[in-house]
PDB file of C-alpha atoms and ligand atoms in Angstrom:
ATOM      1  CA  MET A   6     -65.457  28.858  30.303  1.00  0.00           C
ATOM      2  CA  ALA A   7     -65.306  25.452  30.179  1.00  0.00           C
ATOM      3  CA  VAL A   8     -63.845  25.452  33.561  1.00  0.00           C
ATOM      4  CA  LYS A   9     -67.135  27.198  34.516  1.00  0.00           C
ATOM      5  CA  ARG A  10     -69.168  25.887  32.546  1.00  0.00           C
ATOM      6  CA  LYS A  11     -67.972  21.793  34.696  1.00  0.00           C
ATOM      7  CA  LYS A  12     -68.301  23.348  37.673  1.00  0.00           C
ATOM      8  CA  GLY A  13     -72.110  24.462  36.986  1.00  0.00           C
ATOM      9  CA  LEU A  14     -72.992  20.808  36.295  1.00  0.00           C
ATOM     10  CA  GLU A  15     -70.970  19.770  39.274  1.00  0.00           C
ATOM     11  CA  ARG A  16     -72.967  21.891  41.724  1.00  0.00           C
ATOM     12  CA  LYS A  17     -76.227  21.002  39.754  1.00  0.00           C
ATOM     13  CA  ILE A  18     -75.564  17.253  40.665  1.00  0.00           C
ATOM     14  CA  ALA A  19     -74.721  18.410  44.103  1.00  0.00           C
ATOM     15  CA  ARG A  20     -77.889  20.097  44.319  1.00  0.00           C
ATOM     16  CA  GLU A  21     -79.734  16.806  43.101  1.00  0.00           C
ATOM     17  CA  ARG A  22     -77.986  15.125  45.395  1.00  0.00           C
ATOM     18  CA  ILE A  23     -78.703  16.997  48.395  1.00  0.00           C
ATOM     19  CA  ASN A  24     -82.220  16.797  47.555  1.00  0.00           C
ATOM     20  CA  TYR A  25     -82.308  12.982  47.248  1.00  0.00           C
ATOM     21  CA  LEU A  26     -80.674  12.570  50.169  1.00  0.00           C
ATOM     22  CA  LEU A  27     -82.901  15.123  51.905  1.00  0.00           C
ATOM     23  CA  ASP A  28     -86.135  13.152  50.948  1.00  0.00           C
ATOM     24  CA  LEU A  29     -84.577  10.029  52.134  1.00  0.00           C
ATOM     25  CA  ALA A  30     -84.364  11.465  55.546  1.00  0.00           C
ATOM     26  CA  ASP A  31     -87.432  12.543  55.408  1.00  0.00           C
ATOM     27  CA  ARG A  32     -88.793   8.984  54.552  1.00  0.00           C
ATOM     28  CA  VAL A  33     -86.764   7.118  57.286  1.00  0.00           C
ATOM     29  CA  LYS A  34     -87.226   9.471  60.285  1.00  0.00           C
ATOM     30  CA  LEU A  35     -89.717   7.483  61.661  1.00  0.00           C
ATOM     31  CA  GLU A  36     -88.255   4.537  61.586  1.00  0.00           C
ATOM     32  CA  ASP A  37     -84.989   4.710  61.958  1.00  0.00           C
ATOM     33  CA  TYR A  38     -83.566   8.116  63.119  1.00  0.00           C
ATOM     34  CA  ASP A  39     -79.984   7.619  63.429  1.00  0.00           C
ATOM     35  CA  LEU A  40     -80.165   6.701  59.408  1.00  0.00           C
ATOM     36  CA  SER A  41     -81.727  10.024  58.677  1.00  0.00           C
ATOM     37  CA  ARG A  42     -79.283  11.869  60.581  1.00  0.00           C
ATOM     38  CA  ARG A  43     -76.286  10.111  58.722  1.00  0.00           C
ATOM     39  CA  TYR A  44     -78.587  11.200  55.401  1.00  0.00           C
ATOM     40  CA  VAL A  45     -78.524  14.982  56.284  1.00  0.00           C
ATOM     41  CA  GLU A  46     -75.087  15.420  57.301  1.00  0.00           C
ATOM     42  CA  LEU A  47     -73.909  13.546  54.174  1.00  0.00           C
ATOM     43  CA  ALA A  48     -76.622  16.264  52.425  1.00  0.00           C
ATOM     44  CA  THR A  49     -74.732  19.241  54.845  1.00  0.00           C
ATOM     45  CA  ARG A  50     -71.579  18.388  53.679  1.00  0.00           C
ATOM     46  CA  ILE A  51     -71.891  18.445  49.859  1.00  0.00           C
ATOM     47  CA  ALA A  52     -73.826  21.755  50.233  1.00  0.00           C
ATOM     48  CA  ARG A  53     -70.692  23.101  52.118  1.00  0.00           C
ATOM     49  CA  LYS A  54     -68.161  21.648  50.115  1.00  0.00           C
ATOM     50  CA  TYR A  55     -70.027  23.189  46.700  1.00  0.00           C
ATOM     51  CA  ARG A  56     -70.988  26.361  48.842  1.00  0.00           C
ATOM     52  CA  ILE A  57     -74.900  25.483  47.991  1.00  0.00           C
ATOM     53  CA  ARG A  58     -77.218  27.351  50.263  1.00  0.00           C
ATOM     54  CA  LEU A  59     -79.843  25.134  51.739  1.00  0.00           C
ATOM     55  CA  ARG A  60     -82.668  27.970  52.356  1.00  0.00           C
ATOM     56  CA  LYS A  61     -85.949  26.663  53.282  1.00  0.00           C
ATOM     57  CA  LYS A  62     -84.680  23.051  53.514  1.00  0.00           C
ATOM     58  CA  LYS A  63     -82.957  23.805  56.745  1.00  0.00           C
ATOM     59  CA  LEU A  64     -85.982  24.207  58.463  1.00  0.00           C
ATOM     60  CA  ARG A  65     -86.340  19.991  58.358  1.00  0.00           C
ATOM     61  CA  PHE A  66     -83.069  19.754  60.823  1.00  0.00           C
ATOM     62  CA  CYS A  67     -81.393  20.978  63.622  1.00  0.00           C
ATOM     63  CA  LYS A  68     -78.388  23.312  62.771  1.00  0.00           C
ATOM     64  CA  LYS A  69     -76.551  22.444  65.410  1.00  0.00           C
ATOM     65  CA  CYS A  70     -76.733  18.801  65.451  1.00  0.00           C
ATOM     66  CA  LEU A  71     -77.958  18.025  62.278  1.00  0.00           C
ATOM     67  CA  TYR A  72     -80.623  15.720  63.674  1.00  0.00           C
ATOM     68  CA  PRO A  73     -83.922  15.768  61.540  1.00  0.00           C
ATOM     69  CA  TYR A  74     -87.093  17.583  63.173  1.00  0.00           C
ATOM     70  CA  ARG A  75     -89.480  15.504  64.138  1.00  0.00           C
ATOM     71  CA  SER A  76     -92.867  16.012  66.146  1.00  0.00           C
ATOM     72  CA  ASP A  77     -91.113  14.398  69.351  1.00  0.00           C
ATOM     73  CA  ARG A  78     -87.339  15.574  68.736  1.00  0.00           C
ATOM     74  CA  VAL A  79     -88.712  19.483  68.903  1.00  0.00           C
ATOM     75  CA  ARG A  80     -90.803  22.060  70.846  1.00  0.00           C
ATOM     76  CA  VAL A  81     -92.641  24.776  68.949  1.00  0.00           C
ATOM     77  CA  ARG A  82     -93.721  27.858  70.425  1.00  0.00           C
ATOM     78  CA  VAL A  83     -95.959  30.334  68.888  1.00  0.00           C
ATOM     79  CA  SER A  84     -95.695  33.927  71.138  1.00  0.00           C
ATOM     80  CA  LYS A  85     -95.996  37.057  69.635  1.00  0.00           C
ATOM     81  CA  GLY A  86     -95.708  36.924  66.065  1.00  0.00           C
ATOM     82  CA  VAL A  87     -92.068  34.296  66.790  1.00  0.00           C
ATOM     83  CA  VAL A  88     -92.015  30.617  66.205  1.00  0.00           C
ATOM     84  CA  ARG A  89     -89.224  29.517  68.638  1.00  0.00           C
ATOM     85  CA  VAL A  90     -87.962  25.677  67.777  1.00  0.00           C
ATOM     86  CA  THR A  91     -86.050  23.929  70.437  1.00  0.00           C
ATOM     87  CA  CYS A  92     -84.206  21.096  69.011  1.00  0.00           C
ATOM     88  CA  LEU A  93     -84.558  18.514  72.549  1.00  0.00           C
ATOM     89  CA  ASN A  94     -81.611  16.566  71.132  1.00  0.00           C
ATOM     90  CA  CYS A  95     -78.652  19.635  71.656  1.00  0.00           C
ATOM     91  CA  GLY A  96     -81.050  22.516  72.913  1.00  0.00           C
ATOM     92  CA  ASN A  97     -80.462  24.463  70.074  1.00  0.00           C
ATOM     93  CA  VAL A  98     -83.019  27.196  69.702  1.00  0.00           C
ATOM     94  CA  ARG A  99     -84.010  28.877  66.027  1.00  0.00           C
ATOM     95  CA  ARG A 100     -86.371  31.723  66.058  1.00  0.00           C
ATOM     96  CA  PHE A 101     -88.954  32.707  63.276  1.00  0.00           C
ATOM     97  CA  LYS A 102     -91.097  36.008  62.591  1.00  0.00           C
ATOM     98  CA  VAL A 103     -94.294  35.033  61.288  1.00  0.00           C
ATOM     99  CA  LYS A 104     -97.288  37.895  60.103  1.00  0.00           C
TER     100      LYS A 104
HETATM  101 ZN1   ZN B  11     -79.872  19.919  67.887  1.00  0.00          ZN
END
């Protein structure tokens, strides 16, 4: 029981840290893109360690190269109810369905 509770607390802290890092990444991505990427990298590393899903937060950066999405670094196209987000850094394409 004690072990379980401790793990829950650790994950809670990890989640807070991830949110904080991604907020920082958002804030600096226009001025320092590499630093922003570093924050995303740290956040995803924490997420992996504590097996925390990033869910909606994933839309903020490229899953493959971890570069944060910025209007001049991605291409967004919509056709037939499908949104395609292309990362111009690594060429990774993600697709989303929209209603
Ligand atoms: Zn990419």
